[in-house]
XYZ file of C-alpha atoms in Angstrom:
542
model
C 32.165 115.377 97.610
C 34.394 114.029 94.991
C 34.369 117.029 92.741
C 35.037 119.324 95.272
C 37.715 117.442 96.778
C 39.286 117.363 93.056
C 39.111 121.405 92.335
C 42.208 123.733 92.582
C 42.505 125.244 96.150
C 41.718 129.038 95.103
C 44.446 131.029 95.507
C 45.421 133.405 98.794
C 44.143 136.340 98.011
C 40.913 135.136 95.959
C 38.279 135.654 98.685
C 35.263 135.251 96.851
C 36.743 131.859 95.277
C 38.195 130.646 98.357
C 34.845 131.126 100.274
C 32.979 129.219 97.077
C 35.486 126.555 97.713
C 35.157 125.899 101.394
C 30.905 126.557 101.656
C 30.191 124.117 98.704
C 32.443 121.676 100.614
C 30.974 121.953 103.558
C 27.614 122.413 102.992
C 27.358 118.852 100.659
C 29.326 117.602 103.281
C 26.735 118.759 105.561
C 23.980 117.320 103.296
C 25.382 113.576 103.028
C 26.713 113.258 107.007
C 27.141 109.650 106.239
C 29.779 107.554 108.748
C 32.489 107.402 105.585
C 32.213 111.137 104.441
C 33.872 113.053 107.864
C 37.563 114.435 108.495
C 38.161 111.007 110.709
C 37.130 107.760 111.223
C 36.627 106.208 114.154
C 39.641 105.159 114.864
C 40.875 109.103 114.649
C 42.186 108.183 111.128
C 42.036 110.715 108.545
C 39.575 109.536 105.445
C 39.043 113.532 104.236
C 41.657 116.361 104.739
C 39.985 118.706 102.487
C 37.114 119.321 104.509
C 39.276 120.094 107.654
C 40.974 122.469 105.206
C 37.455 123.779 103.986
C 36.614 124.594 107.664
C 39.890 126.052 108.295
C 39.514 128.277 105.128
C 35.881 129.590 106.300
C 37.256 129.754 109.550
C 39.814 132.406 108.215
C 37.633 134.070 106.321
C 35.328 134.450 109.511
C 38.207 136.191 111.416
C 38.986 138.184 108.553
C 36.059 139.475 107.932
C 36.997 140.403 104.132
C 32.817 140.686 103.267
C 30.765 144.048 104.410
C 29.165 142.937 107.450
C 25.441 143.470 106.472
C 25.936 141.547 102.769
C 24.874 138.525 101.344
C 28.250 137.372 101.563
C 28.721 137.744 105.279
C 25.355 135.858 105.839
C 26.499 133.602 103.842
C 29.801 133.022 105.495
C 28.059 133.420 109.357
C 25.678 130.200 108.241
C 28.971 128.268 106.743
C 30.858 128.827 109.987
C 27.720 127.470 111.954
C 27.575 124.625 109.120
C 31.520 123.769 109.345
C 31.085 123.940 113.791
C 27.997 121.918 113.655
C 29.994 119.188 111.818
C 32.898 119.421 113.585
C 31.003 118.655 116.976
C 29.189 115.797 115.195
C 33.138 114.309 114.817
C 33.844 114.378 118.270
C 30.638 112.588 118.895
C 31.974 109.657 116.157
C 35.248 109.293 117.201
C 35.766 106.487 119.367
C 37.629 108.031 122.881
C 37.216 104.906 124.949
C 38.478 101.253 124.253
C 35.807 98.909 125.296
C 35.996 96.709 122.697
C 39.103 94.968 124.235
C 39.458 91.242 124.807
C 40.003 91.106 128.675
C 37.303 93.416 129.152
C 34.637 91.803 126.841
C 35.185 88.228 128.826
C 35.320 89.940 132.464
C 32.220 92.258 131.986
C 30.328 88.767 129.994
C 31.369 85.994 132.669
C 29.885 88.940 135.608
C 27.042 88.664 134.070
C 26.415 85.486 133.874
C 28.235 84.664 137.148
C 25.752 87.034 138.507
C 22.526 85.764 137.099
C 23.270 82.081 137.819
C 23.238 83.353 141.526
C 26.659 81.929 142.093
C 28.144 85.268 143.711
C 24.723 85.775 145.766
C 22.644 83.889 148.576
C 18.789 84.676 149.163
C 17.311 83.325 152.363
C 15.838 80.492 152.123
C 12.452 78.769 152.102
C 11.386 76.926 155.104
C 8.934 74.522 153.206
C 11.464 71.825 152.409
C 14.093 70.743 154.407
C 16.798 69.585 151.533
C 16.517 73.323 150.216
C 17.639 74.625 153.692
C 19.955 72.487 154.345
C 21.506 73.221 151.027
C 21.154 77.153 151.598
C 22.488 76.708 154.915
C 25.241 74.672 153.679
C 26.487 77.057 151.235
C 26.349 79.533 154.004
C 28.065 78.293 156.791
C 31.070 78.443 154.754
C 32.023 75.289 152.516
C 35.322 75.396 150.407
C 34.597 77.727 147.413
C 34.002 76.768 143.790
C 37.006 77.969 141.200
C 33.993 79.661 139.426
C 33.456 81.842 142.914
C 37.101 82.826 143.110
C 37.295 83.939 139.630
C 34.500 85.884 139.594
C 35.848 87.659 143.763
C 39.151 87.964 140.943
C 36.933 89.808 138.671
C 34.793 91.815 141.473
C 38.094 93.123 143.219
C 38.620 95.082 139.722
C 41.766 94.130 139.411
C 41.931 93.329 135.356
C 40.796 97.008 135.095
C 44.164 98.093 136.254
C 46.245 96.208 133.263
C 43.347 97.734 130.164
C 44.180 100.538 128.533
C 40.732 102.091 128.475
C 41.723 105.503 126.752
C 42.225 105.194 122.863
C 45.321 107.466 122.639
C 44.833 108.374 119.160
C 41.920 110.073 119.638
C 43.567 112.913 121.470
C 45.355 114.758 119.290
C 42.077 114.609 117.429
C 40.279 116.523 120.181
C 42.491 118.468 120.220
C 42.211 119.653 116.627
C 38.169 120.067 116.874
C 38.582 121.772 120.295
C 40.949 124.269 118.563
C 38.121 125.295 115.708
C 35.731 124.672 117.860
C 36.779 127.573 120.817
C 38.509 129.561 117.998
C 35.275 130.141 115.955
C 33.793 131.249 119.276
C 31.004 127.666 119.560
C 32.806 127.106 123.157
C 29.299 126.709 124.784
C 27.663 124.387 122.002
C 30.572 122.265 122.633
C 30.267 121.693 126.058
C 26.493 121.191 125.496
C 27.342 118.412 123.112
C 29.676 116.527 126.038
C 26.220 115.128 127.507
C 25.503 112.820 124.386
C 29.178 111.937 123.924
C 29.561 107.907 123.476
C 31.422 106.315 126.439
C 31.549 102.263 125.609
C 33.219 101.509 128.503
C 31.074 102.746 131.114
C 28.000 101.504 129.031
C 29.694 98.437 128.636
C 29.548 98.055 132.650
C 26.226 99.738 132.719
C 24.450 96.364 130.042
C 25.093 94.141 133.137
C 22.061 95.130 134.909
C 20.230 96.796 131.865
C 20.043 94.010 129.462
C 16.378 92.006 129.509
C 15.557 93.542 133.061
C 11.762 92.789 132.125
C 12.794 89.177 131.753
C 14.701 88.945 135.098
C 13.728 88.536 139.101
C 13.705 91.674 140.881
C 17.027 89.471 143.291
C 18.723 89.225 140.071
C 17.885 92.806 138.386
C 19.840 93.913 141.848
C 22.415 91.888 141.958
C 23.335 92.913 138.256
C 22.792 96.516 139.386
C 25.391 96.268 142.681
C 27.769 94.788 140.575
C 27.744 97.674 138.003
C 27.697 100.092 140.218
C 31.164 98.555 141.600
C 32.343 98.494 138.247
C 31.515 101.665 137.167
C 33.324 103.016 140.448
C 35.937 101.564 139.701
C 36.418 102.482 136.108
C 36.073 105.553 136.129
C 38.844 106.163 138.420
C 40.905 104.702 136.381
C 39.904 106.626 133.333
C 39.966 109.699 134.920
C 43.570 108.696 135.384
C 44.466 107.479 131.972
C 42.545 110.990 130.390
C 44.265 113.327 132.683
C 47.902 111.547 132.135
C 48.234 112.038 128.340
C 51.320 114.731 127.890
C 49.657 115.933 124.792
C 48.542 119.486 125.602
C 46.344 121.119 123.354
C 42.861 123.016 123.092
C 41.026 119.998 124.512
C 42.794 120.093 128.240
C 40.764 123.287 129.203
C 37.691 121.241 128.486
C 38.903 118.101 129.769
C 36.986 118.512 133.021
C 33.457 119.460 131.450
C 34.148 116.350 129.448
C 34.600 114.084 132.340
C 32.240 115.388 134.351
C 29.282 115.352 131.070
C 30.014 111.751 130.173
C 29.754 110.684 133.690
C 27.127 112.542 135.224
C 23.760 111.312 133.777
C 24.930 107.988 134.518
C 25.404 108.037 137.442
C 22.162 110.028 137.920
C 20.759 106.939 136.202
C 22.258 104.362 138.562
C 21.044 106.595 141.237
C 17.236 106.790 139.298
C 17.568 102.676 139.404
C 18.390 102.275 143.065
C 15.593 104.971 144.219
C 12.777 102.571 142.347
C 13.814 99.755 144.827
C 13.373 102.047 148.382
C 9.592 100.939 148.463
C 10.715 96.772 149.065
C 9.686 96.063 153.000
C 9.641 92.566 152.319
C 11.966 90.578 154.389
C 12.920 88.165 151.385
C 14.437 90.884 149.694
C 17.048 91.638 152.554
C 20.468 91.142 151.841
C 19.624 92.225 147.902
C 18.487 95.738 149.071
C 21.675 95.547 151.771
C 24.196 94.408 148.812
C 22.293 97.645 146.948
C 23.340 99.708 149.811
C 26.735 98.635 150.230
C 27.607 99.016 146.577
C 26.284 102.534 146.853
C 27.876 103.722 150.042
C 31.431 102.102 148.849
C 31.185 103.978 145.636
C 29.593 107.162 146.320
C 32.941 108.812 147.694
C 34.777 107.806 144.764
C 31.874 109.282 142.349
C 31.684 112.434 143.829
C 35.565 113.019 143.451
C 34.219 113.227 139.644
C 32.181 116.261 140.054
C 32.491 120.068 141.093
C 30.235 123.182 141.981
C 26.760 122.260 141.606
C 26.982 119.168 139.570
C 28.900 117.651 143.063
C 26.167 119.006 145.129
C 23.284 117.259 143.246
C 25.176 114.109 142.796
C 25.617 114.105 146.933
C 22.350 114.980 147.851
C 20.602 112.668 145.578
C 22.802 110.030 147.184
C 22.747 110.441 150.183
C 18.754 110.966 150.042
C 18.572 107.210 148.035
C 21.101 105.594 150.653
C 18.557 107.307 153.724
C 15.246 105.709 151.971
C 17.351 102.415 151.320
C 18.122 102.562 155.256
C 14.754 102.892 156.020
C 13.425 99.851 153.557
C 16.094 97.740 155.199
C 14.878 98.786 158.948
C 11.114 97.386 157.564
C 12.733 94.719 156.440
C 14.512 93.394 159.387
C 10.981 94.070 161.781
C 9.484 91.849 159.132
C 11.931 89.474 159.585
C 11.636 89.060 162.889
C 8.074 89.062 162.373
C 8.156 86.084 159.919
C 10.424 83.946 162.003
C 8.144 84.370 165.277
C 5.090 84.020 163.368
C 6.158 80.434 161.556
C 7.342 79.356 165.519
C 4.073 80.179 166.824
C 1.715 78.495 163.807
C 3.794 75.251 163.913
C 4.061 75.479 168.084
C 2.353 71.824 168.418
C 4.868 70.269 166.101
C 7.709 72.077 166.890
C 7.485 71.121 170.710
C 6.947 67.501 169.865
C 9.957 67.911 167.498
C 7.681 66.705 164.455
C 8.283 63.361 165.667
C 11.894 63.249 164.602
C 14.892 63.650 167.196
C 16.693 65.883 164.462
C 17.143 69.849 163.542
C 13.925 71.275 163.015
C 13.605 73.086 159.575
C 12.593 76.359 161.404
C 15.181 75.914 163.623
C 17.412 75.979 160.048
C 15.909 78.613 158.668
C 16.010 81.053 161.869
C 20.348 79.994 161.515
C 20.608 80.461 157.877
C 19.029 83.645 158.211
C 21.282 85.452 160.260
C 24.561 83.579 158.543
C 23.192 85.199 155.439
C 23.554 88.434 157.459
C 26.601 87.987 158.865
C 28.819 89.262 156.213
C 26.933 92.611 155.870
C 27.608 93.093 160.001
C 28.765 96.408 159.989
C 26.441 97.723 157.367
C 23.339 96.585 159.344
C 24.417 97.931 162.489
C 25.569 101.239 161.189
C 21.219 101.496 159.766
C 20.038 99.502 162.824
C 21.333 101.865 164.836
C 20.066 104.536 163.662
C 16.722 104.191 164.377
C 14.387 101.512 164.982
C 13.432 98.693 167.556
C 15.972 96.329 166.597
C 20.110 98.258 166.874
C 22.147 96.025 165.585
C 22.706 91.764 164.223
C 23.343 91.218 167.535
C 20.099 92.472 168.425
C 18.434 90.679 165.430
C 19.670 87.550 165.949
C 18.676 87.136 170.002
C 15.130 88.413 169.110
C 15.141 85.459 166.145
C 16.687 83.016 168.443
C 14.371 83.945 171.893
C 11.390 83.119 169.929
C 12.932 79.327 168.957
C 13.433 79.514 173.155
C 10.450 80.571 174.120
C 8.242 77.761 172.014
C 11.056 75.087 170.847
C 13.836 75.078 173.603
C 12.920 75.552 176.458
C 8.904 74.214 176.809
C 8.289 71.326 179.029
C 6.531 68.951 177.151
C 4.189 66.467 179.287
C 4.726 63.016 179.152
C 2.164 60.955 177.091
C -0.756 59.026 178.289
C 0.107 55.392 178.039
C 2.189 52.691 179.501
C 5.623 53.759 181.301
C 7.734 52.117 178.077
C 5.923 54.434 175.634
C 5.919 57.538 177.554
C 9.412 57.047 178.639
C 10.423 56.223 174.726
C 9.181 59.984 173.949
C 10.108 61.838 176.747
C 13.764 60.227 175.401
C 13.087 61.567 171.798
C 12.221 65.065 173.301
C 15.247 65.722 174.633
C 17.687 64.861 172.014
C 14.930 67.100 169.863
C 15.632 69.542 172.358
C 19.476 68.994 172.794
C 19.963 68.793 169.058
C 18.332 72.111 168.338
C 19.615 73.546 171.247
C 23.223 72.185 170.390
C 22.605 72.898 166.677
C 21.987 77.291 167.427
C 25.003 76.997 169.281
C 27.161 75.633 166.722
C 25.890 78.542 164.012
C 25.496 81.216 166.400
C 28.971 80.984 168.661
C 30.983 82.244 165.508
C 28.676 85.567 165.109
C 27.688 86.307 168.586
C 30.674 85.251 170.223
C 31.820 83.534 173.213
C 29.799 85.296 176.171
C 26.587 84.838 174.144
C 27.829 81.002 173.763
C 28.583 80.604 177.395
C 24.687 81.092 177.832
C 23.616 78.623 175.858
C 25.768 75.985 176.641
C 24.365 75.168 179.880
C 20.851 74.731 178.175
C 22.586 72.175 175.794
C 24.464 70.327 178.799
C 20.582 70.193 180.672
C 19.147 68.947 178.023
C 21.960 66.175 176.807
C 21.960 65.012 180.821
C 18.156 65.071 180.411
C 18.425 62.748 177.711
C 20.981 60.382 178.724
C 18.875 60.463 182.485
C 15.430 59.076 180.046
C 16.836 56.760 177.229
C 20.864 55.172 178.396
C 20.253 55.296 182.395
C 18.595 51.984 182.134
C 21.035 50.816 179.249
C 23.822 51.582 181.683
C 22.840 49.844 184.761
C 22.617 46.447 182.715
C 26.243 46.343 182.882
C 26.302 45.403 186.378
C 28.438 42.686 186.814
C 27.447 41.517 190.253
C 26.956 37.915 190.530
C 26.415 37.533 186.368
C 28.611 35.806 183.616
C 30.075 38.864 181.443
C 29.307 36.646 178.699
C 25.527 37.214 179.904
C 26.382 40.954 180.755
C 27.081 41.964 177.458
C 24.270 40.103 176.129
C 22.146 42.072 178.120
C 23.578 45.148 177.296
C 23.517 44.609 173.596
C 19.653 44.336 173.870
C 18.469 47.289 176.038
C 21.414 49.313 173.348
C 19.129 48.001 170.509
C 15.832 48.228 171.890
C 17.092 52.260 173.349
C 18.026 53.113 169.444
C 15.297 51.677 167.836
C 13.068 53.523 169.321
C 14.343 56.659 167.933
C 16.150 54.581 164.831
C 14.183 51.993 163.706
C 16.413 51.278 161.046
C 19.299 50.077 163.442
C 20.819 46.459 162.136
C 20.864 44.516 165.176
C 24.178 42.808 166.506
C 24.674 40.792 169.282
C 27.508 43.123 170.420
C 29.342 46.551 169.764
C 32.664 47.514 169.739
C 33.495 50.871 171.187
C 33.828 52.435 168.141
C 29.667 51.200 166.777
C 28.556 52.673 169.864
C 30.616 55.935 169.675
C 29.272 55.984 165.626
C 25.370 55.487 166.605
C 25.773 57.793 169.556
C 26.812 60.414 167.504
C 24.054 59.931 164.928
C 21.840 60.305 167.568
C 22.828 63.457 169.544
C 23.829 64.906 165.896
C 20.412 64.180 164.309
C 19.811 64.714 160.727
C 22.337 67.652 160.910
C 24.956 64.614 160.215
C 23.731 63.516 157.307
C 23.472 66.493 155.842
C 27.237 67.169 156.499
C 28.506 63.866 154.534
């Protein structure tokens, strides 16, 4: 390249030299395409005018047509022009049109991901083998003050820092505009366009690593979750640089391609977001719920703002393939919620012995948790589940869900009479008294979670089963602790002796831990009362 670029330009009307001039430079150039050797860097810096005036000079000569048409010449000159066009696309593939490489956007797209991965943006349901892991889950999802890490990264999902980047490079513009120009001039319109579909985008691929970097290594939850969040992302960029690319007052040769641009660099992928989220319409299994709903949700919120990308035909693929994912989606999630239900009843029924008896603890029962937890963790994606519950299916809506999850706990926890044990009239009294605050701390516990989701009518219902079984309770275990503070003909001194012993002998029974005291002020009795009716639920709550 170096001794053509030091040569004499030929002069005007020399064609023969001219033509020499401009094929040996282009055709070296076109045999040493290294990065450092083109018109333009990166950047859209110039590093070699005299191969843009090379390609001007054949494309001259082209229009001109100053060789008979059937000569060695004009072959010559028809294989330079398809040299110097050939090249010319292979520029606009180099340059660099999109900024991704910015600070803010490096640190927002890497904290996402590993936000996302650590699972602190996301709750799965939970397992019902171990009661610390439920109560944890359950916990996080009834709503406990939010971690600084959780609102940054609701900062960083909202899109917000996308609105102060600058995601265009300007100074590529006037560069595209300059290729365009040969480009449609020397009549390679077509090959152009063609070449949009591999053009670099490192913005939108940027957004796109989240979910594909080490999928093999990750969960299926987690491959997802990175996927929902990208697809928000991506939604949301490309908006904005739709915006920035259509706002740049530089007109040229590139603005009448502007839109086959767009809608190349954008189009397969999306069609490969789209090609992720149809692998995932085969999951029935209930464990994978609110993943596959958080998949819906991300695709039905940006779907509308995707197709405003596309036109003609390329807008009617985009839709159908869409709306076809989001319909097989709907009907994974409707599988999903039946096997819910059918998990839940299932884990009642095989544990029906212990649950009735309360597993010899007066506390929450871990199904009893889990049945909660589930339908908290459900809660937030209300209106998407009813909008796919009702449209087909046994179960219509959360509402629906969550009184088929909570009638089976009724059916075999709640509301079953459990016969008092054989044995002396202490013992069985002693566990008919640690059946119903079981029964009254379940009962009481499903009304707590459920009166903020199925609202107050639903909690009207219920509260008469927790009153009947609290009065049941206090009837069994504090009737006879009562009556010992009859004062009639007795010393109070002897009274509250009295009292102070049936109190301790009541608790320990269900408390064996209880550190006796001769007496109680009103505020010990209010404290163990209220362990008592709150159960283990208490403790968790410190």
């Amino acid at each position: 390249m170096g001794a053509t670029v030091g040569k004499a330009v030929p002069a005007e009307g020399d064609y023969e030299a001219r033509f020499a001039y401009a094929e040996n430079a282009v055709l070296q150039w076109n045999r040493s395409p290294g990065i450092d050797t083109g018109i333009w860097d990166a950047a859209a810096a110039y590093t070699n005018k005299h191969l843009l005036y090379a390609v001007d000079e054949i494309l001259d000569l082209a229009e001109s047509r100053p060789f008979p048409p059937a000569s060695a010449a004009a072959r010559r000159l028809d294989n330079a022009l398809r040299v110097a066009m050939s090249r010319m696309m292979d520029e606009f593939l180099r340059l660099r049109v999109w900024n991704a490489s910015s600070q803010e956007l490096r640190f927002a797209v890497e904290k996402l991901s590993i936000a996302v991965s650590a699972n602190a943006l996301w709750l799965a349901f939970p397992s019902t083998g171990a009661r610390s892991s439920t109560a944890s889950t359950v916990g996080r999802a009834s709503g406990g003050s939010p971690s600084s890490t959780h609102g940054d990264m609701a900062a960083l999902l909202d899109g917000e820092f996308l609105d102060e980047l600058e995601l265009l490079c300007p100074a590529s513009l006037p560069v595209l505009h300059e290729i365009a120009l040969r480009v449609i001039r020397a009549g390679y319109t077509k090959e152009l366009v063609q070449k949009f579909t591999n053009s670099p985008c490192d913005v939108l691929d940027r957004f796109l690593s989240i979910f594909q970097v080490e999928c093999s290594r990750r969960t299926t939850e987690v491959v997802i979750k990175r996927w929902s969040l990208a697809t928000k992302l991506v939604g949301k960029a490309l908006v904005l640089m739709q915006r920035q690319l259509y706002a740049q007052n530089s007109p040229g040769a590139f603005d009448a391609l502007k839109d086959e641009y767009f809608l190349a660099i954008t189009k397969n992928r999306i069609l490969n977001l789209l090609k992720f989220a149809d692998d995932f319409t085969s999951i029935t299994s209930h464990e994978k719920l609110v993943y596959i709903l958080g998949m819906y949700e991300a695709l039905s919120n940006a779907a509308p703002g995707l197709l405003l990308m596309f036109t003609g035909p390329h807008k009617v693929l985009v839709s159908e393939r869409s709306q076809e994912i989001l319909a097989k989606l709907a009907r994974s999630i409707r599988a999903m919620v039946a096997s819910l239900i059918a998990k839940v009843r299932d884990d009642i029924w095989n544990t029906k012995n212990s649950v009735a008896a309360g597993d010899g603890g007066v506390g929450v029962h871990p199904l009893t948790c889990y049945t909660m937890a589930c339908i908290e963790l459900l809660a937030p994606h209300r209106d998407t589940l009813d909008l796919i519950l009702a449209s087909g299916g046994a179960v219509t809506s959360l509402s629906d869900l969550a009184s088929r999850m909570v009638g089976c706990l009724d059916r075999v926890l709640l509301l079953e009479e459990k016969p008092m044990p054989p044995g002396d009239g202490v013992a069985a009294a002693a566990a008919g008294s640690r059946h119903h605050l079981f029964l009254a701390n379940n009962a009481g516990f499903v009304l707590q979670r459920g009166k903020p989701l199925l609202g107050d009518e639903w909690a009207a219902r219920r509260e008469s089963l927790v009153e009947r079984h609290v009065a049941s309770y206090a009837e069994a275990c504090w009737a006879p602790v009562v009556a010992c503070l009859e004062t009639a003909g007795r010393k109070p001194a002897k009274v509250a002796a009295k009292f102070s012993a049936a109190f301790d002998k009541a608790y320990e029974r269900q408390h064996p831990q209880l550190e006796k005291k001769v007496r109680y002020t009103a505020s010990e009795l209010e404290q163990k009362l209220s362990e008592l009716f709150e159960g283990e639920a208490a403790e968790r709550s410190k």
